[in-house]
XYZ file of C-alpha atoms in Angstrom:
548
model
C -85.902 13.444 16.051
C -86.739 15.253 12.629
C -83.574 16.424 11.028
C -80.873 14.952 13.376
C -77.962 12.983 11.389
C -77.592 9.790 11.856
C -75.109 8.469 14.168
C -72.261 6.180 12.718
C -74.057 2.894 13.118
C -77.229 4.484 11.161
C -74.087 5.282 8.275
C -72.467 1.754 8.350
C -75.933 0.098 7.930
C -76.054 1.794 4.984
C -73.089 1.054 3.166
C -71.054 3.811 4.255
C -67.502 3.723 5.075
C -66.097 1.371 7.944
C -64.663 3.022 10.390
C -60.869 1.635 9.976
C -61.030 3.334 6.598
C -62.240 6.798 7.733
C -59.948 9.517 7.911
C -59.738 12.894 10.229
C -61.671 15.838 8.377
C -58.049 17.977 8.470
C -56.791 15.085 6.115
C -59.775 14.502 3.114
C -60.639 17.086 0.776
C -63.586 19.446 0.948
C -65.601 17.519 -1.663
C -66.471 15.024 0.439
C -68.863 11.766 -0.906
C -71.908 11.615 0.371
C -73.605 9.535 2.989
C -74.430 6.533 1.395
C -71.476 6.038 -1.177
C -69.053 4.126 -0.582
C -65.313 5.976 -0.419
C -62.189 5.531 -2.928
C -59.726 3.125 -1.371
C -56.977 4.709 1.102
C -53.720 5.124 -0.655
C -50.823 2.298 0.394
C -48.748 5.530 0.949
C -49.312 8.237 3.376
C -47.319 11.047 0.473
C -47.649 10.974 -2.765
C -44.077 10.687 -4.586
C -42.399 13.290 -6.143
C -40.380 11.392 -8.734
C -41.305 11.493 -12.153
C -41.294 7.663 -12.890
C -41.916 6.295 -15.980
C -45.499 4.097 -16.230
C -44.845 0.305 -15.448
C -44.452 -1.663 -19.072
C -42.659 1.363 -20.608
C -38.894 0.678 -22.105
C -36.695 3.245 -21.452
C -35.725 4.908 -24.000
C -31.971 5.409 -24.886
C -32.175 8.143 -27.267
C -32.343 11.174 -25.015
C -30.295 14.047 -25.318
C -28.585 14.763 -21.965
C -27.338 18.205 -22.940
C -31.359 19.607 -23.069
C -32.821 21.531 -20.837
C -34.904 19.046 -19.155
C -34.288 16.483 -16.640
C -34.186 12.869 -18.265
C -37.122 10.606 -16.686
C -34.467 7.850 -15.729
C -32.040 10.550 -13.991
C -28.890 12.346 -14.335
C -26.535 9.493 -15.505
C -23.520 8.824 -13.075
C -20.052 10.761 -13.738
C -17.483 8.745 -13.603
C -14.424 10.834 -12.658
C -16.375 11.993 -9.311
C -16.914 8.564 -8.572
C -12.983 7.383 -8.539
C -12.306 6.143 -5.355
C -8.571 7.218 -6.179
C -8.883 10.467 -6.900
C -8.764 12.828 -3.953
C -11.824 13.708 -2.022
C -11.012 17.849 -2.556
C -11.375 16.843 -6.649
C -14.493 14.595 -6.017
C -16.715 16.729 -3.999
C -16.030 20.544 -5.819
C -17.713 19.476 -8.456
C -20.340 18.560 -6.742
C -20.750 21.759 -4.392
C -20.362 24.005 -7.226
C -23.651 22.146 -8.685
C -27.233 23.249 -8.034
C -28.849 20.707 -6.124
C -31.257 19.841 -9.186
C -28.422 19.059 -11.332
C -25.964 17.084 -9.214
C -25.473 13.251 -10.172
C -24.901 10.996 -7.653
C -21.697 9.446 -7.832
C -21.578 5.438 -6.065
C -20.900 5.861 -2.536
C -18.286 3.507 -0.527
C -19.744 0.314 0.639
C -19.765 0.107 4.460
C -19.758 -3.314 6.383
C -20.761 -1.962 9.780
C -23.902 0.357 9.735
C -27.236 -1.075 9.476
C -30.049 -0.906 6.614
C -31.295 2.869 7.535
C -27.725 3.918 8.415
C -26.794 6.631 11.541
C -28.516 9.831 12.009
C -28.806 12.112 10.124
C -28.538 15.096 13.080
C -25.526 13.019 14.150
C -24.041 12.849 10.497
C -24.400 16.825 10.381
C -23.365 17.611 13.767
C -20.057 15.570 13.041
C -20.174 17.702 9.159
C -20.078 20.754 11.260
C -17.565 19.540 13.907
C -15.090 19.093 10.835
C -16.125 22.136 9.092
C -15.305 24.079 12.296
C -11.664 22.942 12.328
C -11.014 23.610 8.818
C -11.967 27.079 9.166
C -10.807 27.935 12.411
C -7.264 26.419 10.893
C -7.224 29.184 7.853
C -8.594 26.894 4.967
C -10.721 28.367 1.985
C -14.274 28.531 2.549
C -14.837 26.119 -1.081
C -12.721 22.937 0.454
C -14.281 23.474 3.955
C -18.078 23.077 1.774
C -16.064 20.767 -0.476
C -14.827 18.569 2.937
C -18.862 18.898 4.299
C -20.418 17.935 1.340
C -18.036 15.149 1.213
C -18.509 13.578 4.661
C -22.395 14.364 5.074
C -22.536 12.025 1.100
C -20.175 9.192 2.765
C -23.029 8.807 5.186
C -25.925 8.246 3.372
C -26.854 12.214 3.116
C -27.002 13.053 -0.587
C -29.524 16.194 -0.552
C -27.388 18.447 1.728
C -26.165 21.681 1.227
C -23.257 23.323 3.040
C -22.709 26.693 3.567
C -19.756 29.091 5.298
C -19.356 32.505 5.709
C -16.411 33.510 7.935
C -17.507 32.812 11.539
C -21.148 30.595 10.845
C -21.167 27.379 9.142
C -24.804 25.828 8.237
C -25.441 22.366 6.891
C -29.538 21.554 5.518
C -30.936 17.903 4.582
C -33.771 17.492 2.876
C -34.404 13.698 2.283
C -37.231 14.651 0.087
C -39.379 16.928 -1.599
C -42.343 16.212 0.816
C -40.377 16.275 4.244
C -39.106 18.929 6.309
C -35.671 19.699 6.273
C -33.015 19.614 8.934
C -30.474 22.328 9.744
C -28.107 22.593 11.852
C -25.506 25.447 12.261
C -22.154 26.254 14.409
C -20.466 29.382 15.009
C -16.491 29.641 14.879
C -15.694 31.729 17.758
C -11.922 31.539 18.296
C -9.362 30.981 15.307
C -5.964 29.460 15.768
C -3.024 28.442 13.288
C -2.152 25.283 13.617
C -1.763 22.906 10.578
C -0.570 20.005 12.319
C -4.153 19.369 12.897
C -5.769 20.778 9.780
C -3.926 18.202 8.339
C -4.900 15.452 10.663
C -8.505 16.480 9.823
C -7.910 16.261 6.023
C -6.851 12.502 6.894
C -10.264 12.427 8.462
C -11.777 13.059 5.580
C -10.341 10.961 3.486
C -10.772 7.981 5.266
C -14.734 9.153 5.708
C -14.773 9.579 1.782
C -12.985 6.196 1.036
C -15.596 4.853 3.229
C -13.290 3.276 5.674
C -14.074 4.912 8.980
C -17.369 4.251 10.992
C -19.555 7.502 12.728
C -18.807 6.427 16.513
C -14.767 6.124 14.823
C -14.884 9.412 13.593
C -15.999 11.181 16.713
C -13.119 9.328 18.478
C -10.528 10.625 15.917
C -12.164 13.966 15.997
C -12.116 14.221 19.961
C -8.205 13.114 19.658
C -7.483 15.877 17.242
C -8.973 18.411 19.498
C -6.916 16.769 22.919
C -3.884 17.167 21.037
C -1.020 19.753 22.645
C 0.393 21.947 20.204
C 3.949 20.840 18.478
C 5.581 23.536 19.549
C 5.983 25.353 22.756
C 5.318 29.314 23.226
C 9.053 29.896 23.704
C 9.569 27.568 20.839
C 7.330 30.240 19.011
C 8.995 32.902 20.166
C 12.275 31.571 18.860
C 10.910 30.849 15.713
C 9.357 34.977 15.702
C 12.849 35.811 16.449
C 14.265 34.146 13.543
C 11.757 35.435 10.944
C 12.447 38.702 11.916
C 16.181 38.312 12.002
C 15.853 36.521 8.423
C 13.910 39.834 6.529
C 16.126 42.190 8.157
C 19.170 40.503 6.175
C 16.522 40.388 2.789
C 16.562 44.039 3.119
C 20.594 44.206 3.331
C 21.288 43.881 7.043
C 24.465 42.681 8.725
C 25.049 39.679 11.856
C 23.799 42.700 14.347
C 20.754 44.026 12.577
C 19.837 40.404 12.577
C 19.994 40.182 16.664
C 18.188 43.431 16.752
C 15.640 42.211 14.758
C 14.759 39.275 16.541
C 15.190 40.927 20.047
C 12.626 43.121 18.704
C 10.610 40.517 17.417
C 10.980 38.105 20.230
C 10.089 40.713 22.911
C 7.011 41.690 20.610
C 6.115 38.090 20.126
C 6.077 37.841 24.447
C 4.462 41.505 25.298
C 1.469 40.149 22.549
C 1.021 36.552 24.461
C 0.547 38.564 28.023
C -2.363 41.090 26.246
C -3.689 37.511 24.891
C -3.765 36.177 28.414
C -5.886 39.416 30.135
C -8.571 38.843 27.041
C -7.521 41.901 24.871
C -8.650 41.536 21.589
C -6.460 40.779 18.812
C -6.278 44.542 17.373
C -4.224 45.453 20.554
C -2.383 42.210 20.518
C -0.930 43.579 17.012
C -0.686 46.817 18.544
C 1.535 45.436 21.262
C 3.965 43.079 19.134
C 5.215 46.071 16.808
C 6.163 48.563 19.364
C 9.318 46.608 20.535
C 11.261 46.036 16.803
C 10.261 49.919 16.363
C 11.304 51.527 19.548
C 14.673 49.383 19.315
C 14.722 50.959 15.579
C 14.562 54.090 17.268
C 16.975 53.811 19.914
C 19.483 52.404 17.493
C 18.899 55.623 15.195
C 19.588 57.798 18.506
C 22.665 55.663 19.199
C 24.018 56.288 15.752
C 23.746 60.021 15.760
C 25.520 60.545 19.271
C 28.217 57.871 18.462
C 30.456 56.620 15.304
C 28.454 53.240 14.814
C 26.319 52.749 11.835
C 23.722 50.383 12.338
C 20.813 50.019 9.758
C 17.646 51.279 12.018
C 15.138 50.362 8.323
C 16.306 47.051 8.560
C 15.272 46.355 12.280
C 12.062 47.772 11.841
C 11.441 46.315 8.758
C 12.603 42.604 9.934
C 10.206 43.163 13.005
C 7.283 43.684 10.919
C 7.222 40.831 8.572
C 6.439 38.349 11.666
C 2.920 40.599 11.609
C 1.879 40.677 8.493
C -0.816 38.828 8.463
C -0.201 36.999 4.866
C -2.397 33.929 5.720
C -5.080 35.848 5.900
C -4.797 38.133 2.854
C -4.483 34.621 0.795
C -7.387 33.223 2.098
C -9.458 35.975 1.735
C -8.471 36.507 -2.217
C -9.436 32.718 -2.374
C -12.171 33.029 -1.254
C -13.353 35.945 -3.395
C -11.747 34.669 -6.920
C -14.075 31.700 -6.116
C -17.602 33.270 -5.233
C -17.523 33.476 -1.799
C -17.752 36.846 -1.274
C -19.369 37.468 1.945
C -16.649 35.353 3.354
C -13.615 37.294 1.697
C -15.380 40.858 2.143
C -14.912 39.668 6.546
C -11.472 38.255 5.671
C -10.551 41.057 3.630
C -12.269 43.374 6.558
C -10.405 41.457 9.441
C -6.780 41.914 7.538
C -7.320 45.520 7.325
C -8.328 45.400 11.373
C -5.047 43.808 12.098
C -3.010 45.890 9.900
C -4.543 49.215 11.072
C -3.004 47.821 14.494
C 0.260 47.526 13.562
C 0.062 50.963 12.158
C -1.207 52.470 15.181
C 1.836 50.311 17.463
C 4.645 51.212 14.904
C 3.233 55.019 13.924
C 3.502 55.962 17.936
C 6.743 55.115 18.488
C 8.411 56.444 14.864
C 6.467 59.768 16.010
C 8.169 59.959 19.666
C 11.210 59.393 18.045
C 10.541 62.106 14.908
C 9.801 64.202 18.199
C 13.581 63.347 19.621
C 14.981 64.164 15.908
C 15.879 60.541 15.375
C 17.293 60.472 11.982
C 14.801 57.482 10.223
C 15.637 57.187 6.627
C 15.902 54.178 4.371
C 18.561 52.709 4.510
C 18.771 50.035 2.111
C 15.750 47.793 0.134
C 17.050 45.119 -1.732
C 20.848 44.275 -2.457
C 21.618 42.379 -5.760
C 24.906 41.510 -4.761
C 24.342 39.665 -1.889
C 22.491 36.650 -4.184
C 23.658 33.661 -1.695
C 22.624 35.504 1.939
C 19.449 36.962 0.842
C 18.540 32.831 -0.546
C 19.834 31.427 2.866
C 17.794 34.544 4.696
C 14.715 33.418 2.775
C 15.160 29.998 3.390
C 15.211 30.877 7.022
C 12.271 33.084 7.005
C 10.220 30.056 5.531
C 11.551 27.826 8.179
C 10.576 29.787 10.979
C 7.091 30.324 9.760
C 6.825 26.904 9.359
C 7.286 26.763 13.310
C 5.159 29.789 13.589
C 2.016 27.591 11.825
C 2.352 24.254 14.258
C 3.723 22.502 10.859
C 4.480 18.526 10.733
C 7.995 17.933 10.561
C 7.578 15.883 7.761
C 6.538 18.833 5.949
C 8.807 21.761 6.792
C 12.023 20.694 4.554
C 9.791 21.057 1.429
C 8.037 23.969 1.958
C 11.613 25.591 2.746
C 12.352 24.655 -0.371
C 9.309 26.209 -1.912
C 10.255 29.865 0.037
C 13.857 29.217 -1.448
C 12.321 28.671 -5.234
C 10.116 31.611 -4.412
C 12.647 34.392 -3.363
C 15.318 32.739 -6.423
C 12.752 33.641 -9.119
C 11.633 37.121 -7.572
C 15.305 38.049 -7.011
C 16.290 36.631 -11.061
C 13.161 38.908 -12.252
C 14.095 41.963 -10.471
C 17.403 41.546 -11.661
C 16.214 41.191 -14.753
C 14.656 44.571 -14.455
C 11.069 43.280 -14.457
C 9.105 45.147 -11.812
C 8.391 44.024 -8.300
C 4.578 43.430 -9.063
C 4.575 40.856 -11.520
C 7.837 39.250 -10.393
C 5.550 38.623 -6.900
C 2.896 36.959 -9.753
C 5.028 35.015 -11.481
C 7.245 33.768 -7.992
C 3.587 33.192 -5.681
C 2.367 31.391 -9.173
C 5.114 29.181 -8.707
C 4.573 28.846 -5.182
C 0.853 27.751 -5.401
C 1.845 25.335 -8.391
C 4.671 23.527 -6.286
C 2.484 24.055 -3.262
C -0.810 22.304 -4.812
C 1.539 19.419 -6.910
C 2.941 18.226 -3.230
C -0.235 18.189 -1.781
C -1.690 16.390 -4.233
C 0.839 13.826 -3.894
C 0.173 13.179 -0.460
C -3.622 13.423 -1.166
C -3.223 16.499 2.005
C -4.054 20.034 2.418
C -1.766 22.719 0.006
C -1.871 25.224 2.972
C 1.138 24.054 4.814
C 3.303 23.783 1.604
C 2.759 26.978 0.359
C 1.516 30.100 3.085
C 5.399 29.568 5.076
C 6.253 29.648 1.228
C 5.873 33.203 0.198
C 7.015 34.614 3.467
C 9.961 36.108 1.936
C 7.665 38.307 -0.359
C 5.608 39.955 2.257
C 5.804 43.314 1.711
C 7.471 44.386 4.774
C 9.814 47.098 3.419
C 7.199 49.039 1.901
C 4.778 48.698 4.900
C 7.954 50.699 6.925
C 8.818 53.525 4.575
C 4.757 54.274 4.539
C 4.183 54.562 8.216
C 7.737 56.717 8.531
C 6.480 58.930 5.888
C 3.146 59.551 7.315
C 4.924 60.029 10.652
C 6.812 62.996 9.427
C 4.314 64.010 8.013
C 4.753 63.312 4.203
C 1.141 62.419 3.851
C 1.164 61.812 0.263
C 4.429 59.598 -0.074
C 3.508 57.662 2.800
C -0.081 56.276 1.224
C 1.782 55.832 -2.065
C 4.129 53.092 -0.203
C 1.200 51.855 1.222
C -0.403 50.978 -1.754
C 2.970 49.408 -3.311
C 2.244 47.124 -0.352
C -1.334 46.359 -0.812
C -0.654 46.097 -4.669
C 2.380 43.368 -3.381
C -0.003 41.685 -0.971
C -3.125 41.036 -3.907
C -0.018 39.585 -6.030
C 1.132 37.065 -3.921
C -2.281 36.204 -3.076
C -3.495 36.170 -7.109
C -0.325 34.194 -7.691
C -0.713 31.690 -5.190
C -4.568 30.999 -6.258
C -3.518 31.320 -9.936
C -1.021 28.602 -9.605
C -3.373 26.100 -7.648
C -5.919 26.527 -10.019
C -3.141 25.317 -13.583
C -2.437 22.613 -11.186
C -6.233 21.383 -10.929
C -6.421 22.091 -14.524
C -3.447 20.604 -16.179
C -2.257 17.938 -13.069
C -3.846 14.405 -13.529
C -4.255 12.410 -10.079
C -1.031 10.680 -9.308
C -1.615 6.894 -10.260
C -4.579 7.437 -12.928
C -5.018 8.132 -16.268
C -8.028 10.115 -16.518
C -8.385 13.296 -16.749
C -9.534 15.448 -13.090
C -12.986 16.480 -13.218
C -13.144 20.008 -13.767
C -15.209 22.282 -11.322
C -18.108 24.171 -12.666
C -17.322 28.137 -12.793
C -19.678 30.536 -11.961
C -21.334 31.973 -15.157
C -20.098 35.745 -15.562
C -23.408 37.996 -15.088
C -22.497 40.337 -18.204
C -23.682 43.140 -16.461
C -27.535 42.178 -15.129
């Protein structure tokens, strides 16, 4: 027939293309040869690459400046320092995170014996990533080492384009094995928090042995699976105890006697119980608060009724105050200034928001029950803040304080003597400065600096995480007393005076929490790796935006 095409055998008698080289119309271009000429041969590869390679016969040449703006044709070069098997992992991979993705080198990764040619999975690798990610910041740790401890395991495997990413509650991991395919992401949601640094640090272990490249995938699932079967080291009445304590401990900071101390941790210790039956019917966390600082205040009230109507005198401040430095929810505050002084905002604006949530429920517990009893004319006055006399008490008291947060936070035994010690450095140099007549602000500075310094060398030495060394550490410089004497004020009704002692506290709690970070960050700076010579790699700062 006039003007039909020919069929395929008509175009192959021809000398068109045979049909094992054709290819689908949605894969060849629009210009199209036609019938009768013979087609291009099909590529070897079905993508082009997107490496810029240098043409086969060319020398490389060695004369190229790095420090330009352009990407060398044979690669970044290899840093050494990020490459040191010794080194610890936390050193190794913030380098590396704080990098954009076009500009990180790739440091040699750990030989392993037992995983074939193409290596595991990579939605395996990241699910495990995640699963480790989840426990580090369910367990309080800064959002930069939980990236730091992703980007680490996710490289040990064989994933080297990946980029990690936390913000509070969601955690997101995305591997791209090239420019031309499509990337995988994966993402997990931290829905319930708990303190318990017995297994953070069994997780930094984890990662260590993942970095060092001595721990297999199916291994690491098994390890991981243990660590979440674990029981707790310490029982609830064990915690209770230890609440008891800490509260007994501040009440003789702030210049109680032997009985304010049993007050205080009666108070505490009831507190501590009435919050774990609201955490068994499901309340939320705000009224757990809520709960825990009604006891230590209404026994502070009922010991100032006591003392009017009879001849004892019996520091009511000092209960209260002793009862509210188990609540203060320190951890938190120092994570969330982390997090900020190193770029994560989003992360320390919901830390930040979930400290005020908690605090603005142990307002609401303590300010109803100091109002009943400004109703009953309970005479609540300050008694007494801080006793210079008393040097030897008020360093055993602190001593305590740190020991029984070190319960509180499901420490290893191992690790409890030295961070006492650390609280007991702590309070000694903020008691010598304010006896020195330095103000309570930058004494907090200079005694959390010295916290996070000690804190970050002993962690360093056990290649572990700095958390359990130094938040027990500055429990003596919560600021518990000034917390009290705000909430009394506002209860009767001294407005103005009240939110002035609240922001002595606040000012306190951004101290220690400056302090701490300021004195991990000399130790990364000025601390070589124990065992090496060389210098630690530094971690690339964000560049200041000067105002655009």
């Amino acid at each position: 027939m006039v003007g039909q095409p020919k069929g395929n055998g008509d175009a192959a008698e021809q000398g068109g293309e045979p049909e094992d080289a054709k290819a689908s119309d949605e894969s060849r271009s629009a210009f199209t040869a036609p019938l009768g000429v013979p087609l291009p041969p099909v590529p070897e590869e079905e993508h082009p690459t997107s490496e810029f390679t240098l043409p086969e016969g060319l020398k490389t040449p060695h004369n190229i400046d790095h420090g330009s703006a352009f990407t060398p044709p044979e690669g970044i070069p290899v840093v050494g320092p990020l490459a040191k098997p010794g080194s610890p992992w936390q050193d190794r991979m913030r380098s590396m995170v704080r990098m954009p993705l076009a500009e990180r080198p790739v440091p040699e990764r750990p030989a392993r014996t037992e995983e074939t040619e193409s290596g595991p999975s990579a939605p395996r690798v990241l699910d495990l990533t995640l699963r480790i990610g989840e426990l580090l910041l369910a367990g309080g740790e800064g959002a930069e080492d939980v990236e730091a401890a992703m980007f680490g395991v996710a490289h040990a495997y064989g994933l080297d384009r990946t980029e990690p990413t936390v913000t509070f509650t969601l955690l997101s991991i995305t591997h791209q094995p090239s420019l031309v395919d499509d990337p995988v992401t994966l993402s997990r949601t931290v829905r319930r928090r708990g303190t318990d640094y017995t297994r953070l640090s069994s997780v930094f272990g984890l990662v260590a042995d993942i970095t060092q490249g001595d721990v297999s995938l199916e291994e690491a699932y098994r390890r991981l699976a243990e660590m979440r079967r674990n029981r707790h080291p310490y029982t609830k009445w064990a915690l209770s105890a230890a609440s008891g304590a800490l509260s007994g401990a501040a009440s003789l900071l702030v210049g109680g006697d032997a009985l304010v101390f049993f007050l205080a941790a009666l108070g505490a210790i009831l507190g501590d119980r009435l919050a774990w039956l609201c955490a068994a019917r499901g309340l939320p966390e705000f009224y757990q608060f809520a709960a825990a600082a009604m006891p230590p205040a209404g026994i502070g009230v009922s010991v100032a009724l006591l003392s009017q109507h009879t001849d004892t005198n019996i520091q009511a401040s000092a209960v209260i105050t002793g009862g509210l430095f188990a609540l203060i929810p320190g951890r938190a505050l120092v994570a969330a200034v982390q997090d900020g002084l190193t770029g994560f905002y989003i992360t320390a604006a919901a830390r930040l928001l979930e400290v005020v949530y908690l605090i603005v429920g142990i307002v609401c517990g303590v300010l109803m029950i100091l109002y009943v009893g400004d109703r009953l004319h309970a005479q609540l006055t300050p008694d007494v803040v801080y006793h210079a006399n008393r040097p030897v008490t008020q360093l055993l008291a602190s001593m305590l304080l740190t020991l029984a947060f070190c319960i509180l936070l499901q420490q290893e035994r191992h690790t409890i003597v030295l961070a006492t010690l650390n609280g007991g450095v702590a309070w000694l140099i903020f008691g010598a400065l304010s006896t020195a007549g330095v103000k309570p602000v930058p004494a907090t500075v200079m005694a959390a600096g010295l916290v996070g310094l000690f804190g970050q060398l002993l962690s360093r030495y056990q290649f572990a995480s700095s958390l359990p060394y130094i938040t027990a550490a500055i429990g003596p410089l919560l600021p518990g007393s000034n917390t009290y004497f705000g909430l009394l004020n506002i209860a009767q009704e001294d407005v103005n005076k009240g939110f002035e002692h609240l922001a002595t506290a606040g000012a306190l709690a951004l101290a220690i929490a400056i302090g701490v970070n300021l004195g991990g960050e000399l130790a990364r700076l000025f601390i070589k790796t124990p065992g090496q010579e060389t210098p630690l790699p530094g971690r690339r700062a964000a560049k200041r935006t000067r105002g655009f």
